[in-house]
CSV table of C-alpha atoms in Angstrom, one decimal:
chain,number,residue,atom,x,y,z
A,1,MET,CA,-5.4,12.9,-10.0
A,2,ALA,CA,-1.9,12.8,-11.5
A,3,LEU,CA,0.6,10.2,-10.2
A,4,ASP,CA,3.2,12.9,-9.7
A,5,SER,CA,1.0,14.6,-7.0
A,6,THR,CA,0.0,11.4,-5.3
A,7,LYS,CA,0.9,10.9,-1.6
A,8,VAL,CA,1.6,7.2,-0.7
A,9,LEU,CA,1.9,5.6,2.7
A,10,LEU,CA,4.1,2.7,2.2
A,11,VAL,CA,3.9,0.0,5.0
A,12,GLU,CA,6.7,-2.5,4.6
A,13,ASP,CA,8.8,-4.2,7.2
A,14,ASP,CA,11.5,-5.5,4.8
A,15,GLU,CA,14.1,-2.8,4.3
A,16,VAL,CA,15.2,-4.0,1.0
A,17,MET,CA,11.7,-4.2,-0.4
A,18,SER,CA,10.9,-0.9,1.0
A,19,THR,CA,13.8,0.7,-0.8
A,20,TYR,CA,12.9,-1.2,-4.0
A,21,VAL,CA,9.2,0.2,-3.8
A,22,VAL,CA,10.3,3.8,-3.0
A,23,LYS,CA,12.6,3.7,-6.0
A,24,THR,CA,9.9,2.2,-8.2
A,25,LEU,CA,7.5,4.9,-7.0
A,26,ALA,CA,10.1,7.6,-7.9
A,27,ARG,CA,10.4,6.2,-11.4
A,28,LEU,CA,6.6,6.9,-11.5
A,29,ASN,CA,7.4,10.5,-10.4
A,30,ILE,CA,5.8,9.8,-7.0
A,31,ASN,CA,8.1,11.3,-4.4
A,32,ASP,CA,5.8,12.2,-1.6
A,33,VAL,CA,6.1,8.8,0.2
A,34,GLN,CA,5.9,8.1,4.0
A,35,VAL,CA,7.5,4.8,5.0
A,36,CYS,CA,6.4,2.8,8.0
A,37,VAL,CA,7.6,-0.6,9.2
A,38,ASP,CA,4.3,-2.0,10.5
A,39,GLY,CA,0.5,-1.2,11.0
A,40,ASN,CA,1.2,0.5,14.3
A,41,SER,CA,3.6,3.1,13.0
A,42,ALA,CA,1.3,3.6,9.9
A,43,LEU,CA,-1.6,4.5,12.2
A,44,LYS,CA,0.6,6.9,14.1
A,45,ALA,CA,2.0,8.5,10.9
A,46,MET,CA,-1.5,9.1,9.6
A,47,ALA,CA,-2.0,11.7,12.4
A,48,GLY,CA,0.2,14.0,10.4
A,49,PHE,CA,0.3,12.6,6.9
A,50,VAL,CA,-2.9,12.1,4.8
A,51,PRO,CA,-2.1,9.7,1.9
A,52,ASP,CA,-4.1,9.3,-1.3
A,53,VAL,CA,-3.4,5.6,-1.1
A,54,VAL,CA,-1.9,3.0,1.2
A,55,LEU,CA,0.5,0.5,-0.2
A,56,THR,CA,1.0,-2.2,2.5
A,57,ASP,CA,2.6,-5.5,2.9
A,58,VAL,CA,0.3,-8.3,4.1
A,59,HIS,CA,2.6,-10.2,6.6
A,60,MET,CA,4.2,-7.9,9.2
A,61,ARG,CA,4.4,-7.8,13.1
A,62,PRO,CA,3.1,-6.8,15.3
A,63,VAL,CA,0.2,-5.3,13.3
A,64,ASN,CA,0.0,-6.8,9.8
A,65,GLY,CA,-1.7,-5.3,6.6
A,66,ILE,CA,-4.9,-7.1,7.1
A,67,GLU,CA,-5.2,-5.9,10.7
A,68,LEU,CA,-4.3,-2.4,9.6
A,69,ARG,CA,-7.1,-2.3,6.9
A,70,ALA,CA,-9.6,-3.8,9.4
A,71,SER,CA,-8.9,-1.1,12.0
A,72,SER,CA,-11.6,1.2,13.0
A,73,ASP,CA,-9.6,4.3,12.2
A,74,SER,CA,-11.9,6.4,10.0
A,75,ARG,CA,-8.9,8.0,8.0
A,76,LEU,CA,-7.8,4.5,7.0
A,77,ARG,CA,-11.3,3.3,6.1
A,78,SER,CA,-11.7,6.1,3.6
A,79,THR,CA,-8.3,5.6,1.9
A,80,PRO,CA,-7.7,3.2,-0.9
A,81,VAL,CA,-5.5,0.3,0.1
A,82,ILE,CA,-3.3,-1.9,-2.2
A,83,PHE,CA,-1.9,-5.0,-0.6
A,84,MET,CA,1.5,-6.5,-1.5
A,85,SER,CA,2.9,-9.8,-0.6
A,86,GLY,CA,5.1,-12.6,-1.8
A,87,ASP,CA,2.3,-14.8,-0.7
A,88,SER,CA,0.0,-15.5,-3.7
A,89,SER,CA,-2.2,-18.1,-2.0
A,90,ARG,CA,-5.9,-18.0,-2.6
A,91,GLU,CA,-6.6,-17.7,1.1
A,92,THR,CA,-4.4,-14.6,1.5
A,93,LEU,CA,-5.9,-13.0,-1.6
A,94,GLY,CA,-9.4,-13.8,-0.4
A,95,ASN,CA,-8.7,-12.3,3.0
A,96,THR,CA,-7.4,-9.0,1.6
A,97,MET,CA,-10.1,-8.7,-1.1
A,98,ALA,CA,-12.8,-9.2,1.6
A,99,LEU,CA,-11.6,-6.0,3.3
A,100,ASP,CA,-12.6,-3.6,0.4
A,101,SER,CA,-9.0,-3.3,-0.8
A,102,VAL,CA,-8.5,-2.0,-4.3
A,103,ALA,CA,-5.8,-4.4,-5.5
A,104,TYR,CA,-3.3,-7.1,-4.6
A,105,ILE,CA,0.2,-7.1,-6.0
A,106,VAL,CA,2.7,-10.0,-5.8
A,107,LYS,CA,6.0,-8.7,-4.8
A,108,PRO,CA,8.3,-7.4,-6.1
A,109,PRO,CA,5.9,-5.1,-7.8
A,110,ARG,CA,6.7,-4.4,-11.5
A,111,LEU,CA,6.6,-0.8,-12.6
A,112,GLU,CA,3.7,-1.1,-15.0
A,113,VAL,CA,1.6,-3.2,-12.5
A,114,LEU,CA,2.3,-0.7,-9.8
A,115,ARG,CA,1.3,2.2,-12.1
A,116,ALA,CA,-2.0,0.4,-13.2
A,117,LYS,CA,-2.9,-0.4,-9.5
A,118,LEU,CA,-2.2,3.0,-8.3
A,119,GLU,CA,-4.2,4.6,-11.1
A,120,GLN,CA,-7.1,2.2,-10.2
A,121,ALA,CA,-6.8,3.2,-6.6
A,122,LEU,CA,-6.9,6.9,-7.3
A,123,GLN,CA,-9.9,6.4,-9.6
A,124,SER,CA,-11.8,4.5,-6.8
A,125,ARG,CA,-11.6,7.7,-4.6
A,126,PHE,CA,-14.1,9.4,-6.7
């Protein structure tokens, strides 16, 4: 799948970071992006938006990225997830990788890192 036809569900509670990630995705020619501010709104958004990949912050309220990934929603279980966080602790990394996530990116995501992780996520779908 080409990046320019990729649909991304971005789950990020920080408006500045959200804007930065959306602009970085646009630099990769990814313009089909649904932005949600937490896990609850992401689950609701997936009722009408079927992403190819979920790019989610780890630490949010009321439903964080780890809780989102661990949800029983079958649509989410079959979608590759990339976690993002400013938290690079081993504990947080271990918690996210234990949930069958594709990757973990320390924020702010650099263009080439984001490209590589998205390509990895898209390849994991097949």
